[in-house]
Amino acid sequence: TPEILEALNQRGVQTAYVTLHVGLGTFQPVRVDRVEDIHLHRERYTLPPETAAAINNAIRENRRVIAVGTTTVRTLEHCAAVAAAESTAQAPSDPVQLTPHSGETHIFISPGYKFRVIQGLLTNFHLPQSTLLMLVSAFAGREHTLAAYRHAVRERYRFFSYGDCMFIEQWP
């Protein structure tokens, strides 16, 4: 809400925005047996110059980048992959430097993915058998995610896009 964003701003939290035109494929249940067979539809995104600069500064200053929503995670992680592919000077261990641009992505993030940008995630509780739940499991770890979901079910949290949310930090 605007009130929460203002409260965060008062505490020194900087916000920046990305755009991802989410397609219906993002919300479809997984209908294949093998993770390798999951393919998301292409979706358009925009990483504005001020957002790329804010994230690059945060990374350089060793501050956390917290994504609000799995859409933001997918956009930023795709942009990091693009930046890494375009950079010939960067060593694999060097921090990524995002460049402002627009494009298309069909990035699918599942357990085993190595995150390049995100250190925290604020997201709602996603439906079982969804690619978004797989993304959360990749970020927080499967057992931690399942424990959070057991708690949510027990306490009758609301799921899906207009439900309750959680803050997660990356599991090593």
PDB file of N, CA and C in Angstrom, residues 13-50:
ATOM      1  N   VAL A  13      14.532   3.024   3.283  1.00  0.00           N
ATOM      2  CA  VAL A  13      14.453   2.004   2.242  1.00  0.00           C
ATOM      3  C   VAL A  13      14.185   2.694   0.913  1.00  0.00           C
ATOM      4  N   GLN A  14      15.012   2.409  -0.051  1.00  0.00           N
ATOM      5  CA  GLN A  14      14.863   2.983  -1.390  1.00  0.00           C
ATOM      6  C   GLN A  14      14.024   2.037  -2.238  1.00  0.00           C
ATOM      7  N   THR A  15      13.107   2.561  -3.026  1.00  0.00           N
ATOM      8  CA  THR A  15      12.301   1.735  -3.922  1.00  0.00           C
ATOM      9  C   THR A  15      12.590   2.113  -5.366  1.00  0.00           C
ATOM     10  N   ALA A  16      12.480   1.113  -6.230  1.00  0.00           N
ATOM     11  CA  ALA A  16      12.652   1.298  -7.665  1.00  0.00           C
ATOM     12  C   ALA A  16      11.721   0.307  -8.352  1.00  0.00           C
ATOM     13  N   TYR A  17      11.428   0.554  -9.610  1.00  0.00           N
ATOM     14  CA  TYR A  17      10.385  -0.215 -10.281  1.00  0.00           C
ATOM     15  C   TYR A  17      10.879  -0.862 -11.569  1.00  0.00           C
ATOM     16  N   VAL A  18      10.301  -2.023 -11.870  1.00  0.00           N
ATOM     17  CA  VAL A  18      10.486  -2.711 -13.142  1.00  0.00           C
ATOM     18  C   VAL A  18       9.093  -3.002 -13.686  1.00  0.00           C
ATOM     19  N   THR A  19       9.038  -3.333 -14.948  1.00  0.00           N
ATOM     20  CA  THR A  19       7.772  -3.720 -15.561  1.00  0.00           C
ATOM     21  C   THR A  19       7.948  -5.078 -16.211  1.00  0.00           C
ATOM     22  N   LEU A  20       7.049  -6.001 -15.911  1.00  0.00           N
ATOM     23  CA  LEU A  20       6.978  -7.279 -16.617  1.00  0.00           C
ATOM     24  C   LEU A  20       5.519  -7.497 -16.973  1.00  0.00           C
ATOM     25  N   HIS A  21       5.247  -7.650 -18.244  1.00  0.00           N
ATOM     26  CA  HIS A  21       3.887  -7.903 -18.714  1.00  0.00           C
ATOM     27  C   HIS A  21       3.631  -9.401 -18.577  1.00  0.00           C
ATOM     28  N   VAL A  22       3.075  -9.780 -17.448  1.00  0.00           N
ATOM     29  CA  VAL A  22       2.917 -11.181 -17.084  1.00  0.00           C
ATOM     30  C   VAL A  22       1.851 -11.835 -17.947  1.00  0.00           C
ATOM     31  N   GLY A  23       2.189 -13.005 -18.466  1.00  0.00           N
ATOM     32  CA  GLY A  23       1.240 -13.779 -19.255  1.00  0.00           C
ATOM     33  C   GLY A  23       0.538 -14.825 -18.402  1.00  0.00           C
ATOM     34  N   LEU A  24      -0.504 -15.405 -18.944  1.00  0.00           N
ATOM     35  CA  LEU A  24      -1.267 -16.406 -18.208  1.00  0.00           C
ATOM     36  C   LEU A  24      -0.441 -17.645 -17.891  1.00  0.00           C
ATOM     37  N   GLY A  25       0.565 -17.936 -18.699  1.00  0.00           N
ATOM     38  CA  GLY A  25       1.394 -19.118 -18.465  1.00  0.00           C
ATOM     39  C   GLY A  25       2.075 -19.106 -17.111  1.00  0.00           C
ATOM     40  N   THR A  26       2.333 -17.930 -16.576  1.00  0.00           N
ATOM     41  CA  THR A  26       2.969 -17.810 -15.267  1.00  0.00           C
ATOM     42  C   THR A  26       2.113 -18.443 -14.179  1.00  0.00           C
ATOM     43  N   PHE A  27       0.805 -18.388 -14.328  1.00  0.00           N
ATOM     44  CA  PHE A  27      -0.093 -18.855 -13.283  1.00  0.00           C
ATOM     45  C   PHE A  27      -0.649 -20.255 -13.525  1.00  0.00           C
ATOM     46  N   GLN A  28      -0.342 -20.843 -14.672  1.00  0.00           N
ATOM     47  CA  GLN A  28      -0.861 -22.173 -14.957  1.00  0.00           C
ATOM     48  C   GLN A  28      -0.184 -23.206 -14.075  1.00  0.00           C
ATOM     49  N   PRO A  29      -0.934 -24.241 -13.673  1.00  0.00           N
ATOM     50  CA  PRO A  29      -0.307 -25.300 -12.878  1.00  0.00           C
ATOM     51  C   PRO A  29       0.695 -26.088 -13.725  1.00  0.00           C
ATOM     52  N   VAL A  30       1.655 -26.666 -13.059  1.00  0.00           N
ATOM     53  CA  VAL A  30       2.646 -27.500 -13.736  1.00  0.00           C
ATOM     54  C   VAL A  30       1.938 -28.764 -14.204  1.00  0.00           C
ATOM     55  N   ARG A  31       2.075 -29.083 -15.488  1.00  0.00           N
ATOM     56  CA  ARG A  31       1.384 -30.237 -16.060  1.00  0.00           C
ATOM     57  C   ARG A  31       2.345 -31.258 -16.662  1.00  0.00           C
ATOM     58  N   VAL A  32       3.603 -31.177 -16.288  1.00  0.00           N
ATOM     59  CA  VAL A  32       4.592 -32.125 -16.796  1.00  0.00           C
ATOM     60  C   VAL A  32       5.270 -32.805 -15.614  1.00  0.00           C
ATOM     61  N   ASP A  33       5.878 -33.938 -15.871  1.00  0.00           N
ATOM     62  CA  ASP A  33       6.522 -34.698 -14.802  1.00  0.00           C
ATOM     63  C   ASP A  33       7.962 -34.247 -14.532  1.00  0.00           C
ATOM     64  N   ARG A  34       8.614 -33.704 -15.546  1.00  0.00           N
ATOM     65  CA  ARG A  34      10.014 -33.313 -15.408  1.00  0.00           C
ATOM     66  C   ARG A  34      10.155 -31.795 -15.445  1.00  0.00           C
ATOM     67  N   VAL A  35      10.919 -31.253 -14.508  1.00  0.00           N
ATOM     68  CA  VAL A  35      11.148 -29.802 -14.445  1.00  0.00           C
ATOM     69  C   VAL A  35      11.720 -29.295 -15.766  1.00  0.00           C
ATOM     70  N   GLU A  36      12.570 -30.087 -16.390  1.00  0.00           N
ATOM     71  CA  GLU A  36      13.203 -29.684 -17.653  1.00  0.00           C
ATOM     72  C   GLU A  36      12.185 -29.448 -18.771  1.00  0.00           C
ATOM     73  N   ASP A  37      10.976 -29.989 -18.609  1.00  0.00           N
ATOM     74  CA  ASP A  37       9.955 -29.855 -19.646  1.00  0.00           C
ATOM     75  C   ASP A  37       9.043 -28.648 -19.443  1.00  0.00           C
ATOM     76  N   ILE A  38       9.302 -27.864 -18.397  1.00  0.00           N
ATOM     77  CA  ILE A  38       8.487 -26.673 -18.148  1.00  0.00           C
ATOM     78  C   ILE A  38       9.024 -25.524 -18.993  1.00  0.00           C
ATOM     79  N   HIS A  39       8.137 -24.905 -19.754  1.00  0.00           N
ATOM     80  CA  HIS A  39       8.516 -23.767 -20.599  1.00  0.00           C
ATOM     81  C   HIS A  39       7.467 -22.676 -20.425  1.00  0.00           C
ATOM     82  N   LEU A  40       7.899 -21.512 -19.962  1.00  0.00           N
ATOM     83  CA  LEU A  40       6.989 -20.378 -19.813  1.00  0.00           C
ATOM     84  C   LEU A  40       6.894 -19.634 -21.137  1.00  0.00           C
ATOM     85  N   HIS A  41       5.771 -18.954 -21.345  1.00  0.00           N
ATOM     86  CA  HIS A  41       5.617 -18.110 -22.528  1.00  0.00           C
ATOM     87  C   HIS A  41       6.516 -16.884 -22.386  1.00  0.00           C
ATOM     88  N   ARG A  42       6.877 -16.292 -23.498  1.00  0.00           N
ATOM     89  CA  ARG A  42       7.680 -15.066 -23.480  1.00  0.00           C
ATOM     90  C   ARG A  42       6.834 -13.904 -22.968  1.00  0.00           C
ATOM     91  N   GLU A  43       7.466 -13.063 -22.154  1.00  0.00           N
ATOM     92  CA  GLU A  43       6.795 -11.894 -21.583  1.00  0.00           C
ATOM     93  C   GLU A  43       7.712 -10.686 -21.740  1.00  0.00           C
ATOM     94  N   ARG A  44       7.133  -9.546 -22.068  1.00  0.00           N
ATOM     95  CA  ARG A  44       7.912  -8.318 -22.255  1.00  0.00           C
ATOM     96  C   ARG A  44       8.205  -7.678 -20.907  1.00  0.00           C
ATOM     97  N   TYR A  45       9.376  -7.056 -20.796  1.00  0.00           N
ATOM     98  CA  TYR A  45       9.770  -6.368 -19.569  1.00  0.00           C
ATOM     99  C   TYR A  45      10.523  -5.094 -19.916  1.00  0.00           C
ATOM    100  N   THR A  46      10.625  -4.208 -18.922  1.00  0.00           N
ATOM    101  CA  THR A  46      11.425  -2.992 -19.030  1.00  0.00           C
ATOM    102  C   THR A  46      12.163  -2.789 -17.721  1.00  0.00           C
ATOM    103  N   LEU A  47      13.468  -2.591 -17.819  1.00  0.00           N
ATOM    104  CA  LEU A  47      14.309  -2.220 -16.691  1.00  0.00           C
ATOM    105  C   LEU A  47      14.716  -0.759 -16.917  1.00  0.00           C
ATOM    106  N   PRO A  48      14.059   0.192 -16.224  1.00  0.00           N
ATOM    107  CA  PRO A  48      14.352   1.613 -16.441  1.00  0.00           C
ATOM    108  C   PRO A  48      15.765   1.990 -15.975  1.00  0.00           C
ATOM    109  N   PRO A  49      16.329   3.068 -16.530  1.00  0.00           N
ATOM    110  CA  PRO A  49      17.679   3.502 -16.149  1.00  0.00           C
ATOM    111  C   PRO A  49      17.831   3.752 -14.647  1.00  0.00           C
ATOM    112  N   GLU A  50      16.835   4.418 -14.020  1.00  0.00           N
ATOM    113  CA  GLU A  50      16.961   4.726 -12.590  1.00  0.00           C
ATOM    114  C   GLU A  50      16.928   3.459 -11.739  1.00  0.00           C
TER     115      GLU A  50
END
